[in-house]
PDB file of C-alpha atoms in Angstrom:
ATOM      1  CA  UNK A   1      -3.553  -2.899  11.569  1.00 61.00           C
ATOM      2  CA  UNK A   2      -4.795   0.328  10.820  1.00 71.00           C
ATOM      3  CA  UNK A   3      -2.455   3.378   9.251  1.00 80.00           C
ATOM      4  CA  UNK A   4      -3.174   6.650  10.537  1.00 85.00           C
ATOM      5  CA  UNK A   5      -3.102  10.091   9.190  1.00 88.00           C
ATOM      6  CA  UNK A   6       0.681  10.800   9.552  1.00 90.00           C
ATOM      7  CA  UNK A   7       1.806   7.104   8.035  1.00 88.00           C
ATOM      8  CA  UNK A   8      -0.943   7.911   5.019  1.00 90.00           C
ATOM      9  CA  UNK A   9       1.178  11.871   4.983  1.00 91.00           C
ATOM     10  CA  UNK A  10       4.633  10.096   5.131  1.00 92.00           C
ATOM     11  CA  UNK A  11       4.120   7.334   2.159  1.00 92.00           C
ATOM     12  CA  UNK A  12       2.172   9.978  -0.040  1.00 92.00           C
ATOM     13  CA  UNK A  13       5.348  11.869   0.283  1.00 93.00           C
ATOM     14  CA  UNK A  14       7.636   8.779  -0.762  1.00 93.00           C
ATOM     15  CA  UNK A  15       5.486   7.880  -3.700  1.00 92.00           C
ATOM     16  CA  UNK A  16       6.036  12.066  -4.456  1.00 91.00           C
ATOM     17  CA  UNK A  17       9.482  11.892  -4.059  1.00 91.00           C
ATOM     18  CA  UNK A  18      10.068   8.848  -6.060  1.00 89.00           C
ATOM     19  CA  UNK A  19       7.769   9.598  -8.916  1.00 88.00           C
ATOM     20  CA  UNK A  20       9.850  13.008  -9.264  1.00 87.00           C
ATOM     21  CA  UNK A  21      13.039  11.512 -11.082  1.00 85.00           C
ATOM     22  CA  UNK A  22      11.543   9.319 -12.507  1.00 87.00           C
ATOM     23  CA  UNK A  23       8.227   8.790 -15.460  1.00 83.00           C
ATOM     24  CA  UNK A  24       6.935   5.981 -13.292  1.00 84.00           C
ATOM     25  CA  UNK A  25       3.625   5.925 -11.532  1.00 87.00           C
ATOM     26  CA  UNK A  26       3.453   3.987  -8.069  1.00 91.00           C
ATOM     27  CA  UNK A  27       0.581   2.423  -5.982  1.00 92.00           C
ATOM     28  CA  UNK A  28       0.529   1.233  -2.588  1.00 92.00           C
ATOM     29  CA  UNK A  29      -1.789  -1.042  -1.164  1.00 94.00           C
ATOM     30  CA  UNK A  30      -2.085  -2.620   2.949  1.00 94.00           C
ATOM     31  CA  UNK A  31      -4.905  -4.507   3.216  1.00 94.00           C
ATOM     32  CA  UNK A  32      -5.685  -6.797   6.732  1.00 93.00           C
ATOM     33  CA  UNK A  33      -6.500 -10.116   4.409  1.00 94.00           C
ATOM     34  CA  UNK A  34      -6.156 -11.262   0.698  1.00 94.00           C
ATOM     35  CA  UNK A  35      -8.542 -14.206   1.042  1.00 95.00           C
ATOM     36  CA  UNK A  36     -11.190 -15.406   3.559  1.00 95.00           C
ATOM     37  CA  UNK A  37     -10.041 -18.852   3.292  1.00 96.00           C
ATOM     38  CA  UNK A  38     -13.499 -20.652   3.736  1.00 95.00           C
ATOM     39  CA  UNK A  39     -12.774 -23.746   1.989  1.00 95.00           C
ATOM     40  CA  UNK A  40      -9.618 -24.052   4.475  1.00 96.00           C
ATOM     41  CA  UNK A  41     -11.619 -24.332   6.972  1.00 95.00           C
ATOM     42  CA  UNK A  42     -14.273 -26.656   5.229  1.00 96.00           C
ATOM     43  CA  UNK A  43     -11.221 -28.840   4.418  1.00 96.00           C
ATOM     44  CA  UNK A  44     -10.300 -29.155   7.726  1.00 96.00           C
ATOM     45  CA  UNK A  45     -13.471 -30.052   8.847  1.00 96.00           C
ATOM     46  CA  UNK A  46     -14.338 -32.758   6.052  1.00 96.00           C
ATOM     47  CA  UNK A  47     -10.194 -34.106   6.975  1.00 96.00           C
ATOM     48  CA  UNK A  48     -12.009 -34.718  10.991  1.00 95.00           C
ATOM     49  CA  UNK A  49     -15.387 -35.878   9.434  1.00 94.00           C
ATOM     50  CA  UNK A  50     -13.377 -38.776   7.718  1.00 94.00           C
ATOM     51  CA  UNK A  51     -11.064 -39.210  10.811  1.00 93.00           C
ATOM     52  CA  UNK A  52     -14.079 -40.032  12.843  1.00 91.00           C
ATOM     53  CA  UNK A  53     -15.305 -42.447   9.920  1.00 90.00           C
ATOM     54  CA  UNK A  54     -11.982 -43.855   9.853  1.00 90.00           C
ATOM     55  CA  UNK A  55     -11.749 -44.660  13.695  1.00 88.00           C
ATOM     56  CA  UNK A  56     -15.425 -46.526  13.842  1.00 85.00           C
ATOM     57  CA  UNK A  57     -14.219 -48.527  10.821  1.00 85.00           C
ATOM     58  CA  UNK A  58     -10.896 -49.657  12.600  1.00 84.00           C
ATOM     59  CA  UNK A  59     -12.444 -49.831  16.400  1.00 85.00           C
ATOM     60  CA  UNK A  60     -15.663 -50.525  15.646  1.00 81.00           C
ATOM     61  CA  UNK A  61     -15.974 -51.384  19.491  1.00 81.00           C
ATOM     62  CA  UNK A  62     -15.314 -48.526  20.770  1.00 80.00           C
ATOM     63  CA  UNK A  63     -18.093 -46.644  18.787  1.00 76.00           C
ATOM     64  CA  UNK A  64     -20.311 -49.326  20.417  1.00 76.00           C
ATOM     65  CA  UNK A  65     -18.253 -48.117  23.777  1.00 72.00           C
ATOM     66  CA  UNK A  66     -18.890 -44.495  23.340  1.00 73.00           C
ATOM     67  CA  UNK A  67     -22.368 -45.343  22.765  1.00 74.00           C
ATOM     68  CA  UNK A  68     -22.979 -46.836  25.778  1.00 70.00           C
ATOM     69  CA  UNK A  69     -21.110 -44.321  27.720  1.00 71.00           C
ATOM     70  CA  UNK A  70     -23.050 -41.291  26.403  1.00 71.00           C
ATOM     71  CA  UNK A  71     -26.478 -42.991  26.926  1.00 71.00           C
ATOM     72  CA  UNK A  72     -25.583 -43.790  30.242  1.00 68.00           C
ATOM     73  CA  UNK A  73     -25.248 -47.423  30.035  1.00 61.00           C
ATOM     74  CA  UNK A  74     -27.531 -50.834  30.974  1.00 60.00           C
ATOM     75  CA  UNK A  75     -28.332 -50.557  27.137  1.00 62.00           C
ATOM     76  CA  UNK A  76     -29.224 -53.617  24.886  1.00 65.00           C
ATOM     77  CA  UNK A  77     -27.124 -54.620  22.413  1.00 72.00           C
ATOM     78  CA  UNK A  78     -27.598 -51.923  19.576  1.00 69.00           C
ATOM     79  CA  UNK A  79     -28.749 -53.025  15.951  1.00 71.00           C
ATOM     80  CA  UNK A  80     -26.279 -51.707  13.050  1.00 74.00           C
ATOM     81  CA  UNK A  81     -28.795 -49.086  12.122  1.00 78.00           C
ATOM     82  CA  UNK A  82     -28.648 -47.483  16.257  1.00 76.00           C
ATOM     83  CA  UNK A  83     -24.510 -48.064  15.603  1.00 79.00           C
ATOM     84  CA  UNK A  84     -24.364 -46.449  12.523  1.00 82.00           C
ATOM     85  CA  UNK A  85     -26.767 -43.449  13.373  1.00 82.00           C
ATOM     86  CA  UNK A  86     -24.746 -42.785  16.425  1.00 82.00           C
ATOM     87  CA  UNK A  87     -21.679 -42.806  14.298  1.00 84.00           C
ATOM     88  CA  UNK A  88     -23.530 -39.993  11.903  1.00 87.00           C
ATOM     89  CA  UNK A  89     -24.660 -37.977  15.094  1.00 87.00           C
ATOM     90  CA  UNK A  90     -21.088 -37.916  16.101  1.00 88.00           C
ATOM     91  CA  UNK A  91     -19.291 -36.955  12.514  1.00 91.00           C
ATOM     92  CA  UNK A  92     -21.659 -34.081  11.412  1.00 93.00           C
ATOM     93  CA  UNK A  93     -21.104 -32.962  15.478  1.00 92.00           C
ATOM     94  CA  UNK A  94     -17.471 -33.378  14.906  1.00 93.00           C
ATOM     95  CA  UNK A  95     -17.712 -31.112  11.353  1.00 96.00           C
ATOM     96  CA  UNK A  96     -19.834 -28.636  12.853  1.00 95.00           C
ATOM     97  CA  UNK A  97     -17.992 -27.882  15.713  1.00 96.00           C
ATOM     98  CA  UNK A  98     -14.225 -27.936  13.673  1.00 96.00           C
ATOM     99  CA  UNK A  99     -16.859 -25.344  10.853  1.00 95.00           C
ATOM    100  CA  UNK A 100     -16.988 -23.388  14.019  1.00 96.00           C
ATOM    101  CA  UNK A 101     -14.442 -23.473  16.074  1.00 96.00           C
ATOM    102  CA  UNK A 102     -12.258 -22.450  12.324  1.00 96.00           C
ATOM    103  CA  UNK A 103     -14.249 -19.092  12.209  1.00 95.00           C
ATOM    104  CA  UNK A 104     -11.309 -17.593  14.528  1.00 96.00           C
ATOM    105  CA  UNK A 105      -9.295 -16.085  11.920  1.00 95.00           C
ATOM    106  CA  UNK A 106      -6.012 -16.482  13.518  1.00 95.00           C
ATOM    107  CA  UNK A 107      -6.261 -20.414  13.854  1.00 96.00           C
ATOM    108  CA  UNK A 108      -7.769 -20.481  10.378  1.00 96.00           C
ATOM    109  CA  UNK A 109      -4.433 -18.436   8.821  1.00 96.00           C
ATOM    110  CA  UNK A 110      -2.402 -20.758  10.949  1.00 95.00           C
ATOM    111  CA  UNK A 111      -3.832 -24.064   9.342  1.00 96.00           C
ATOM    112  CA  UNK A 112      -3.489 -22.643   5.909  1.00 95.00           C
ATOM    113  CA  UNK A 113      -0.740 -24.113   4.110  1.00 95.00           C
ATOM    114  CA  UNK A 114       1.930 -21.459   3.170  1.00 94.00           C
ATOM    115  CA  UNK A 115       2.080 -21.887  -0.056  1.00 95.00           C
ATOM    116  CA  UNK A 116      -1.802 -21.514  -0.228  1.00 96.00           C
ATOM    117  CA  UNK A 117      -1.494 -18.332   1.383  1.00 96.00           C
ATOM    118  CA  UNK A 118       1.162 -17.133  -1.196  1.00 95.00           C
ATOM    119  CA  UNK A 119      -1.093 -18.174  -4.575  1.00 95.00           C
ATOM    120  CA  UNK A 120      -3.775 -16.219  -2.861  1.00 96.00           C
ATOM    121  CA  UNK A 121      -2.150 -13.191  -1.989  1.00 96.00           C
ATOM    122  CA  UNK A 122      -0.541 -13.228  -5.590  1.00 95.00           C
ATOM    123  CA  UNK A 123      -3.656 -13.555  -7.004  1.00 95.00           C
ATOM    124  CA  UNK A 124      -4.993 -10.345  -5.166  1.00 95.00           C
ATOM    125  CA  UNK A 125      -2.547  -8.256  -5.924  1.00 94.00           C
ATOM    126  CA  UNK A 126      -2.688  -9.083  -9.640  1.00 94.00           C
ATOM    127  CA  UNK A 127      -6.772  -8.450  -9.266  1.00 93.00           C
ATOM    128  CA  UNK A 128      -5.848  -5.038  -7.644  1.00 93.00           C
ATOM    129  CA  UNK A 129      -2.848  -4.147  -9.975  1.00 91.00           C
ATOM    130  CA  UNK A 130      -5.245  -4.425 -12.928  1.00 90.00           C
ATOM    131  CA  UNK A 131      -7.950  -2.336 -11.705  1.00 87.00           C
ATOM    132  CA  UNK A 132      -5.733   0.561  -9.933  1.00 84.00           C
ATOM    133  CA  UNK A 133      -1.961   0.360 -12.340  1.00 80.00           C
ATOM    134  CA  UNK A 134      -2.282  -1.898 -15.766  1.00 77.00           C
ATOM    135  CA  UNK A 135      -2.489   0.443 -18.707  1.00 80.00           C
ATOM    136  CA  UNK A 136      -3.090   3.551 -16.403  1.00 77.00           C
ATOM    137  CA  UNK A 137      -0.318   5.431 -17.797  1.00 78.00           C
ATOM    138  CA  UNK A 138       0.741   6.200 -21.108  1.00 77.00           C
ATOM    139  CA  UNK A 139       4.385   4.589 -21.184  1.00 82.00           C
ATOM    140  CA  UNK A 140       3.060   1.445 -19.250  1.00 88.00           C
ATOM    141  CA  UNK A 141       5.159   2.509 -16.237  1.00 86.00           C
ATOM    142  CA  UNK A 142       2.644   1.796 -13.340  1.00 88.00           C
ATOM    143  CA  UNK A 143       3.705  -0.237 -10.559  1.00 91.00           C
ATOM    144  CA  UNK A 144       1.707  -1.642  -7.803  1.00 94.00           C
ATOM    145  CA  UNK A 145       3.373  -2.363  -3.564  1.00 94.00           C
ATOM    146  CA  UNK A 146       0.704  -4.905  -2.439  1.00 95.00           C
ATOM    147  CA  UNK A 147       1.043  -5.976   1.362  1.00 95.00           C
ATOM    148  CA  UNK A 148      -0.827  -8.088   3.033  1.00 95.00           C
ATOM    149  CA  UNK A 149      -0.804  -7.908   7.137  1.00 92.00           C
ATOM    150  CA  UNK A 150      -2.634 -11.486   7.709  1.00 92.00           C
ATOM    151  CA  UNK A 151      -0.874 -13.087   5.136  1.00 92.00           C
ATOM    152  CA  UNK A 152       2.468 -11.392   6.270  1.00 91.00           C
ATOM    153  CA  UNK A 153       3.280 -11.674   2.106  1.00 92.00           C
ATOM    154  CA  UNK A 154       4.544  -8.872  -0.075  1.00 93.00           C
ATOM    155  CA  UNK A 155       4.134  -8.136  -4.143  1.00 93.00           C
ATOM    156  CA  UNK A 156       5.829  -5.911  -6.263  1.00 93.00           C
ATOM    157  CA  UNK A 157       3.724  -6.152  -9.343  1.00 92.00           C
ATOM    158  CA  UNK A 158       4.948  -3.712 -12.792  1.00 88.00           C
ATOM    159  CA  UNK A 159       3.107  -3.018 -15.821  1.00 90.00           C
ATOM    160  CA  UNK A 160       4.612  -4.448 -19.171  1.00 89.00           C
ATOM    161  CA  UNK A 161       7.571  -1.694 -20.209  1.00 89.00           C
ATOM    162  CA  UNK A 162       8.519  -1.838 -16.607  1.00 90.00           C
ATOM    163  CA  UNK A 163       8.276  -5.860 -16.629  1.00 89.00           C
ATOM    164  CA  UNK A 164      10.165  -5.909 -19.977  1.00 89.00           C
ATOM    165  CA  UNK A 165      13.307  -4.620 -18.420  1.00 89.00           C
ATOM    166  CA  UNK A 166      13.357  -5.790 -14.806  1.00 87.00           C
ATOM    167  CA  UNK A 167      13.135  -9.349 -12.946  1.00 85.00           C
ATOM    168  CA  UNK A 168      11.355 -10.165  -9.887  1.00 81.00           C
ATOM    169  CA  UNK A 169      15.029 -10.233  -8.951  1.00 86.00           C
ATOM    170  CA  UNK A 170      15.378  -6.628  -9.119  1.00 88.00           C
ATOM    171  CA  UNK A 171      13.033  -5.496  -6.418  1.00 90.00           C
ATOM    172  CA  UNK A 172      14.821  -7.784  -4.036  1.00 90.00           C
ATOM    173  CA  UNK A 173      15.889  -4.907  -1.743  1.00 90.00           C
ATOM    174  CA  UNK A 174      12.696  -3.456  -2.097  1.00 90.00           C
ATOM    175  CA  UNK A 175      10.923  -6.030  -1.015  1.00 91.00           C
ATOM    176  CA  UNK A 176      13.541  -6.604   1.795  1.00 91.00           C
ATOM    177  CA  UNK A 177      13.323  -3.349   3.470  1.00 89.00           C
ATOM    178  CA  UNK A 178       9.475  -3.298   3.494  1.00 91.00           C
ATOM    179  CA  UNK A 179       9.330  -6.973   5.237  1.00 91.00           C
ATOM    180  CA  UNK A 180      12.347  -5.910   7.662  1.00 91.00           C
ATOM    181  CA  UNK A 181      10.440  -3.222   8.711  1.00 90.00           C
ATOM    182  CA  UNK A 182       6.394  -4.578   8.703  1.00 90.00           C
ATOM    183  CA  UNK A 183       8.255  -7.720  11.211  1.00 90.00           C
ATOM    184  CA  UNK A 184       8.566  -5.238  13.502  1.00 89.00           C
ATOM    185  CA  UNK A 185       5.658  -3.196  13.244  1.00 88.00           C
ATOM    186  CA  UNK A 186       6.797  -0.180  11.335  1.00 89.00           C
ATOM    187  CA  UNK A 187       4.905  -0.887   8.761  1.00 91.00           C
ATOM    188  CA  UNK A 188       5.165   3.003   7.176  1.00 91.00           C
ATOM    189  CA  UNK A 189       9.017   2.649   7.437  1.00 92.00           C
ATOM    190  CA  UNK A 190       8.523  -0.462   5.468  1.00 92.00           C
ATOM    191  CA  UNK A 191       6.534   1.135   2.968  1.00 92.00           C
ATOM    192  CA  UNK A 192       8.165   4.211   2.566  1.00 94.00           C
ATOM    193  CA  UNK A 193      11.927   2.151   2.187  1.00 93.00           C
ATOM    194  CA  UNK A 194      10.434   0.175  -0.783  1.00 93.00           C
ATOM    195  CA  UNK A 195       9.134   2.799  -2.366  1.00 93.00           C
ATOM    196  CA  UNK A 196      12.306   4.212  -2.324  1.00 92.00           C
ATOM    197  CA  UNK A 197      14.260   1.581  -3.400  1.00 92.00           C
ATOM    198  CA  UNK A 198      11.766   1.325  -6.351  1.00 91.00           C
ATOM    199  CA  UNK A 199      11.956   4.902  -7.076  1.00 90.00           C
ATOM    200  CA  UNK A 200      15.485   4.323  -7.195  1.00 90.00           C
ATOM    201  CA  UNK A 201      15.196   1.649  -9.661  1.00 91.00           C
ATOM    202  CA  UNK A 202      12.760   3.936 -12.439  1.00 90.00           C
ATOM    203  CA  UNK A 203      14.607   6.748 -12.415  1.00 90.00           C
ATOM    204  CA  UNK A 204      17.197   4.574 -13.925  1.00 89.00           C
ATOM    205  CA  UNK A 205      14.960   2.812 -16.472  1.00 88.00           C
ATOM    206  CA  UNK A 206      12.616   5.762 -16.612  1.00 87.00           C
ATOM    207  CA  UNK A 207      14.128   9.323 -16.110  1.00 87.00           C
ATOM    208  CA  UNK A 208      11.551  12.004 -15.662  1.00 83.00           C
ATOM    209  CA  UNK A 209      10.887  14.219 -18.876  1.00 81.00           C
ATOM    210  CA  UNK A 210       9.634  17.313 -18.699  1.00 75.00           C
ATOM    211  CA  UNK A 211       6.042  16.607 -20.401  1.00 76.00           C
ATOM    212  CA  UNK A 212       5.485  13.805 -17.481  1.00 75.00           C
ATOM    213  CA  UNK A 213       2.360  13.708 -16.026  1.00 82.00           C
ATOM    214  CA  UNK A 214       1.097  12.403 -12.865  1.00 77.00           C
ATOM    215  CA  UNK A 215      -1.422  10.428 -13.956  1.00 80.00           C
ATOM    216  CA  UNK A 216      -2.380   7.939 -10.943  1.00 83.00           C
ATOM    217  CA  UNK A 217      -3.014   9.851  -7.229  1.00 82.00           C
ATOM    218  CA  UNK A 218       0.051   9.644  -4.752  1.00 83.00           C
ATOM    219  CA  UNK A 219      -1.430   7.874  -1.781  1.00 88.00           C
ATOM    220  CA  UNK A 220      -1.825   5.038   0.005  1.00 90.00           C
ATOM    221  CA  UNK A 221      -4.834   2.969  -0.170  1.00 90.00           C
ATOM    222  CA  UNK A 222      -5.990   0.790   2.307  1.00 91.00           C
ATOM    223  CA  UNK A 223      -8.327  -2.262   1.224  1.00 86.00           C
TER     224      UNK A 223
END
């Protein structure tokens, strides 16, 4: 899902409006996907592979069944090496077509464990947090809002003298007004909420002076 020019307008504004009471700096990231998930779907496909290995081993007569069906019948009785060639034929077929048939995104995020998805997301937004907010300001104020739409996961990421007096805890309602709203596909109103809420929090932590600079671009970036 795409933002357009007036949700880009609206949480430019936000970050503004928050950064103005207090010395924090924030960024805000959407981005479709945090991971491709590849070896989710080569998992899967290696997990039917050895189903299919499993099932000649505990019916070996009905690979000799299938056999017979597929080449049409009136067959001689096949050696082991025709019986276990077969059963090769049919578990690389069997991987190739789960490989494929996995390459529709949707079914691939829904066959990714959850907690999978959550490690990976975290690990994105700590990638992007270090190259767009770690040590980009002065007092060590940056803090990143990291959501990801396939995923449907959140972070709220600070840099150490925001870390040092806050808990994951603390951006609880943050995080709960941007999900409320990105559920239902206001995913601006979610953004812009948090932000608030988090501006809320720095100004407390991190009053404005008046030789503040703003030293990371208000906008929202889209990955």
């Amino acid at each position: 899902m795409r933002m357009n020019e007036d949700d880009h307008a609206r949480v430019s504004a936000a970050i503004a409006a928050a950064e103005g009471s207090s010395a924090g700096e924030i960024v805000a990231v959407v981005t479709d996907l945090s991971d491709p998930y590849h070896d989710v779907a080569l998992h899967w496909s290696v997990l039917v592979l050895i189903a299919v290995l499993a099932w000649a081993a505990a019916w070996p007569a009905a690979l000799e069944w299938w056999r017979d069906l597929l080449l049409g019948g009136w067959q001689t009785e096949p050696s082991l090496r025709e019986l276990l060639t077969f059963l090769m034929i049919v578990a690389v077929a069997k991987f190739t077509a789960v490989l494929l048939i996995l390459k529709y995104m949707p079914l691939r995020l829904a066959l990714t464990p959850g907690a999978t998805k959550t490690r990976r997301v975290r690990r994105r937004a700590l990638t992007v947090f270090k190259a767009a907010a770690e040590r980009r300001t002065a007092g060590r104020t940056g803090i990143l809002i990291y959501l990801s739409m396939g995923e449907r996961r959140a972070e709220i990421i600070g840099d150490e003298a925001i870390t040092s007096v806050t808990t994951p805890e603390t951006w609880g309602e943050a995080m709960t007004d941007l999900l409320t709203d990105v559920r239902e596909g206001r995913v601006a109103d979610g953004m812009v909420a948090a932000i608030e809420q988090i501006g809320t929090v720095l100004s407390k932590h991190f009053p404005r002076s008046a030789e503040d600079k703003n030293e990371i671009p208000d906008k929202l970036i889209e990955l």
